[in-house]
């Protein structure tokens, strides 16, 4: 089994086919979208492929260490200028092909007018061991 992280972006990813911001959706469209993702996760729980998921708030802050005794440095209150992650799902599957299949299916979650979003999802394998360096 291999673990993969599926990342849903608020922005920063290529535009989806049905690229209508969620704040332009009706409450029923939002509910249908969330229900699709919930049903998807429950189905993966039944197959043992689901590990965890979480939606994220749209605002975030980049932080870095700036030296001993100094406060952390942040990028400021300008969330609109950076890539933001909407949420994530961690899956544990038999192969990369299966991870790609599931990511494609999740990409079809309904959006505006009940039409599939066909959004781009970032699929990242979880690092299980450090690469070997050879000379």
PDB file of C-alpha atoms in Angstrom:
ATOM      1  CA  UNK A   1       0.000   0.000   0.000  1.00  0.00           C
ATOM      2  CA  UNK A   2       1.141   3.549  -0.730  1.00  0.00           C
ATOM      3  CA  UNK A   3      -0.176   6.741   0.786  1.00  0.00           C
ATOM      4  CA  UNK A   4      -1.039   9.768  -1.325  1.00  0.00           C
ATOM      5  CA  UNK A   5      -2.225  13.237  -0.415  1.00  0.00           C
ATOM      6  CA  UNK A   6      -4.946  14.787  -2.574  1.00  0.00           C
ATOM      7  CA  UNK A   7      -4.846  18.590  -2.317  1.00  0.00           C
ATOM      8  CA  UNK A   8      -7.777  20.809  -3.307  1.00  0.00           C
ATOM      9  CA  UNK A   9      -6.722  24.393  -4.048  1.00  0.00           C
ATOM     10  CA  UNK A  10      -8.735  27.574  -3.531  1.00  0.00           C
ATOM     11  CA  UNK A  11      -6.399  29.132  -6.069  1.00  0.00           C
ATOM     12  CA  UNK A  12      -2.982  28.527  -7.494  1.00  0.00           C
ATOM     13  CA  UNK A  13      -3.966  25.465  -9.527  1.00  0.00           C
ATOM     14  CA  UNK A  14      -4.914  25.564 -13.221  1.00  0.00           C
ATOM     15  CA  UNK A  15      -8.514  26.700 -13.753  1.00  0.00           C
ATOM     16  CA  UNK A  16     -11.213  24.043 -13.577  1.00  0.00           C
ATOM     17  CA  UNK A  17     -13.594  23.504 -16.495  1.00  0.00           C
ATOM     18  CA  UNK A  18     -16.592  24.605 -14.395  1.00  0.00           C
ATOM     19  CA  UNK A  19     -14.613  27.452 -12.823  1.00  0.00           C
ATOM     20  CA  UNK A  20     -17.234  29.327 -10.811  1.00  0.00           C
ATOM     21  CA  UNK A  21     -16.092  30.423  -7.331  1.00  0.00           C
ATOM     22  CA  UNK A  22     -17.972  28.728  -4.496  1.00  0.00           C
ATOM     23  CA  UNK A  23     -19.277  32.074  -3.222  1.00  0.00           C
ATOM     24  CA  UNK A  24     -21.354  32.217  -6.438  1.00  0.00           C
ATOM     25  CA  UNK A  25     -23.007  28.824  -5.770  1.00  0.00           C
ATOM     26  CA  UNK A  26     -26.412  28.357  -4.194  1.00  0.00           C
ATOM     27  CA  UNK A  27     -26.629  26.723  -0.759  1.00  0.00           C
ATOM     28  CA  UNK A  28     -28.034  23.606  -2.476  1.00  0.00           C
ATOM     29  CA  UNK A  29     -25.027  23.460  -4.836  1.00  0.00           C
ATOM     30  CA  UNK A  30     -22.630  23.756  -1.895  1.00  0.00           C
ATOM     31  CA  UNK A  31     -24.504  20.994  -0.048  1.00  0.00           C
ATOM     32  CA  UNK A  32     -24.384  18.725  -3.107  1.00  0.00           C
ATOM     33  CA  UNK A  33     -20.637  19.305  -3.453  1.00  0.00           C
ATOM     34  CA  UNK A  34     -19.964  18.514   0.200  1.00  0.00           C
ATOM     35  CA  UNK A  35     -22.248  15.462   0.056  1.00  0.00           C
ATOM     36  CA  UNK A  36     -20.355  14.138  -3.001  1.00  0.00           C
ATOM     37  CA  UNK A  37     -17.040  14.425  -1.171  1.00  0.00           C
ATOM     38  CA  UNK A  38     -18.502  12.857   1.974  1.00  0.00           C
ATOM     39  CA  UNK A  39     -19.956   9.936  -0.001  1.00  0.00           C
ATOM     40  CA  UNK A  40     -16.603   9.509  -1.771  1.00  0.00           C
ATOM     41  CA  UNK A  41     -14.763   9.351   1.565  1.00  0.00           C
ATOM     42  CA  UNK A  42     -17.287   6.892   3.067  1.00  0.00           C
ATOM     43  CA  UNK A  43     -16.899   4.618   0.032  1.00  0.00           C
ATOM     44  CA  UNK A  44     -13.111   4.669   0.494  1.00  0.00           C
ATOM     45  CA  UNK A  45     -13.569   3.878   4.194  1.00  0.00           C
ATOM     46  CA  UNK A  46     -15.442   0.732   3.145  1.00  0.00           C
ATOM     47  CA  UNK A  47     -12.572  -0.358   0.867  1.00  0.00           C
ATOM     48  CA  UNK A  48      -9.897   0.503   3.448  1.00  0.00           C
ATOM     49  CA  UNK A  49      -8.366   3.180   1.216  1.00  0.00           C
ATOM     50  CA  UNK A  50      -9.422   6.209   3.281  1.00  0.00           C
ATOM     51  CA  UNK A  51      -7.022   7.552   5.912  1.00  0.00           C
ATOM     52  CA  UNK A  52      -8.136  11.123   6.744  1.00  0.00           C
ATOM     53  CA  UNK A  53      -9.519  14.349   5.299  1.00  0.00           C
ATOM     54  CA  UNK A  54     -10.019  17.933   6.356  1.00  0.00           C
ATOM     55  CA  UNK A  55     -11.363  21.139   4.841  1.00  0.00           C
ATOM     56  CA  UNK A  56      -9.343  24.271   5.562  1.00  0.00           C
ATOM     57  CA  UNK A  57     -10.236  27.909   6.115  1.00  0.00           C
ATOM     58  CA  UNK A  58      -9.349  30.144   3.138  1.00  0.00           C
ATOM     59  CA  UNK A  59      -6.976  32.355   5.152  1.00  0.00           C
ATOM     60  CA  UNK A  60      -3.485  31.247   6.095  1.00  0.00           C
ATOM     61  CA  UNK A  61      -0.114  32.722   6.990  1.00  0.00           C
ATOM     62  CA  UNK A  62       3.378  31.752   5.869  1.00  0.00           C
ATOM     63  CA  UNK A  63       5.762  31.663   8.831  1.00  0.00           C
ATOM     64  CA  UNK A  64       9.519  31.198   9.076  1.00  0.00           C
ATOM     65  CA  UNK A  65      12.162  31.135  11.779  1.00  0.00           C
ATOM     66  CA  UNK A  66      14.258  34.331  11.842  1.00  0.00           C
ATOM     67  CA  UNK A  67      16.904  33.479  14.412  1.00  0.00           C
ATOM     68  CA  UNK A  68      17.306  32.837  18.111  1.00  0.00           C
ATOM     69  CA  UNK A  69      15.304  35.201  20.312  1.00  0.00           C
ATOM     70  CA  UNK A  70      13.544  36.852  17.375  1.00  0.00           C
ATOM     71  CA  UNK A  71       9.807  36.605  16.665  1.00  0.00           C
ATOM     72  CA  UNK A  72       8.661  34.491  13.723  1.00  0.00           C
ATOM     73  CA  UNK A  73       8.522  36.290  10.394  1.00  0.00           C
ATOM     74  CA  UNK A  74       5.206  36.193   8.526  1.00  0.00           C
ATOM     75  CA  UNK A  75       4.299  37.158   4.992  1.00  0.00           C
ATOM     76  CA  UNK A  76       1.675  39.669   6.083  1.00  0.00           C
ATOM     77  CA  UNK A  77      -2.098  39.808   5.883  1.00  0.00           C
ATOM     78  CA  UNK A  78      -2.260  39.454   2.105  1.00  0.00           C
ATOM     79  CA  UNK A  79      -3.857  36.016   1.686  1.00  0.00           C
ATOM     80  CA  UNK A  80      -5.191  36.892  -1.768  1.00  0.00           C
ATOM     81  CA  UNK A  81      -1.670  36.959  -3.193  1.00  0.00           C
ATOM     82  CA  UNK A  82      -0.753  33.314  -2.612  1.00  0.00           C
ATOM     83  CA  UNK A  83      -1.788  29.793  -3.374  1.00  0.00           C
ATOM     84  CA  UNK A  84      -4.293  28.534  -0.805  1.00  0.00           C
ATOM     85  CA  UNK A  85      -5.280  24.950  -0.055  1.00  0.00           C
ATOM     86  CA  UNK A  86      -9.041  24.357   0.378  1.00  0.00           C
ATOM     87  CA  UNK A  87      -8.657  20.921   1.897  1.00  0.00           C
ATOM     88  CA  UNK A  88      -6.927  17.589   1.704  1.00  0.00           C
ATOM     89  CA  UNK A  89      -7.592  13.870   1.731  1.00  0.00           C
ATOM     90  CA  UNK A  90      -5.070  11.186   2.597  1.00  0.00           C
ATOM     91  CA  UNK A  91      -5.567   7.829   0.891  1.00  0.00           C
ATOM     92  CA  UNK A  92      -3.755   4.496   1.160  1.00  0.00           C
ATOM     93  CA  UNK A  93      -3.955   2.563  -2.099  1.00  0.00           C
ATOM     94  CA  UNK A  94      -2.326  -0.361  -3.892  1.00  0.00           C
ATOM     95  CA  UNK A  95      -0.786   1.647  -6.709  1.00  0.00           C
ATOM     96  CA  UNK A  96      -0.191   5.043  -8.251  1.00  0.00           C
ATOM     97  CA  UNK A  97      -2.728   4.125 -10.934  1.00  0.00           C
ATOM     98  CA  UNK A  98      -5.397   3.677  -8.258  1.00  0.00           C
ATOM     99  CA  UNK A  99      -4.464   7.037  -6.700  1.00  0.00           C
ATOM    100  CA  UNK A 100      -4.804   8.698 -10.114  1.00  0.00           C
ATOM    101  CA  UNK A 101      -8.177   7.017 -10.654  1.00  0.00           C
ATOM    102  CA  UNK A 102      -9.500   8.256  -7.314  1.00  0.00           C
ATOM    103  CA  UNK A 103      -8.144  11.784  -7.823  1.00  0.00           C
ATOM    104  CA  UNK A 104      -9.875  11.949 -11.212  1.00  0.00           C
ATOM    105  CA  UNK A 105     -13.146  10.799  -9.660  1.00  0.00           C
ATOM    106  CA  UNK A 106     -12.925  13.384  -6.875  1.00  0.00           C
ATOM    107  CA  UNK A 107     -12.218  16.042  -9.520  1.00  0.00           C
ATOM    108  CA  UNK A 108     -15.732  15.461 -10.850  1.00  0.00           C
ATOM    109  CA  UNK A 109     -17.468  16.733  -7.686  1.00  0.00           C
ATOM    110  CA  UNK A 110     -20.479  18.860  -8.630  1.00  0.00           C
ATOM    111  CA  UNK A 111     -20.229  22.625  -8.666  1.00  0.00           C
ATOM    112  CA  UNK A 112     -22.319  25.457 -10.087  1.00  0.00           C
ATOM    113  CA  UNK A 113     -25.550  24.246 -11.718  1.00  0.00           C
ATOM    114  CA  UNK A 114     -24.792  20.712 -10.475  1.00  0.00           C
ATOM    115  CA  UNK A 115     -22.214  20.243 -13.240  1.00  0.00           C
ATOM    116  CA  UNK A 116     -18.910  18.496 -12.449  1.00  0.00           C
ATOM    117  CA  UNK A 117     -16.156  20.947 -11.634  1.00  0.00           C
ATOM    118  CA  UNK A 118     -13.402  18.945 -13.342  1.00  0.00           C
ATOM    119  CA  UNK A 119     -11.005  20.748 -11.025  1.00  0.00           C
ATOM    120  CA  UNK A 120      -7.295  20.044 -10.957  1.00  0.00           C
ATOM    121  CA  UNK A 121      -6.240  18.206  -7.796  1.00  0.00           C
ATOM    122  CA  UNK A 122      -2.652  17.942  -6.694  1.00  0.00           C
ATOM    123  CA  UNK A 123      -1.662  14.322  -6.016  1.00  0.00           C
ATOM    124  CA  UNK A 124       1.425  13.951  -3.819  1.00  0.00           C
ATOM    125  CA  UNK A 125       2.945  10.640  -2.713  1.00  0.00           C
ATOM    126  CA  UNK A 126       3.850  10.456   0.957  1.00  0.00           C
ATOM    127  CA  UNK A 127       7.602  10.102   1.492  1.00  0.00           C
ATOM    128  CA  UNK A 128       8.115   6.739   3.183  1.00  0.00           C
ATOM    129  CA  UNK A 129      11.895   6.576   3.126  1.00  0.00           C
ATOM    130  CA  UNK A 130      14.696   8.980   2.392  1.00  0.00           C
ATOM    131  CA  UNK A 131      16.277   8.678  -1.050  1.00  0.00           C
ATOM    132  CA  UNK A 132      19.604   6.859  -1.154  1.00  0.00           C
ATOM    133  CA  UNK A 133      22.551   8.958  -2.281  1.00  0.00           C
ATOM    134  CA  UNK A 134      25.138   7.111  -4.322  1.00  0.00           C
ATOM    135  CA  UNK A 135      28.249   8.371  -6.022  1.00  0.00           C
TER     136      UNK A 135
END
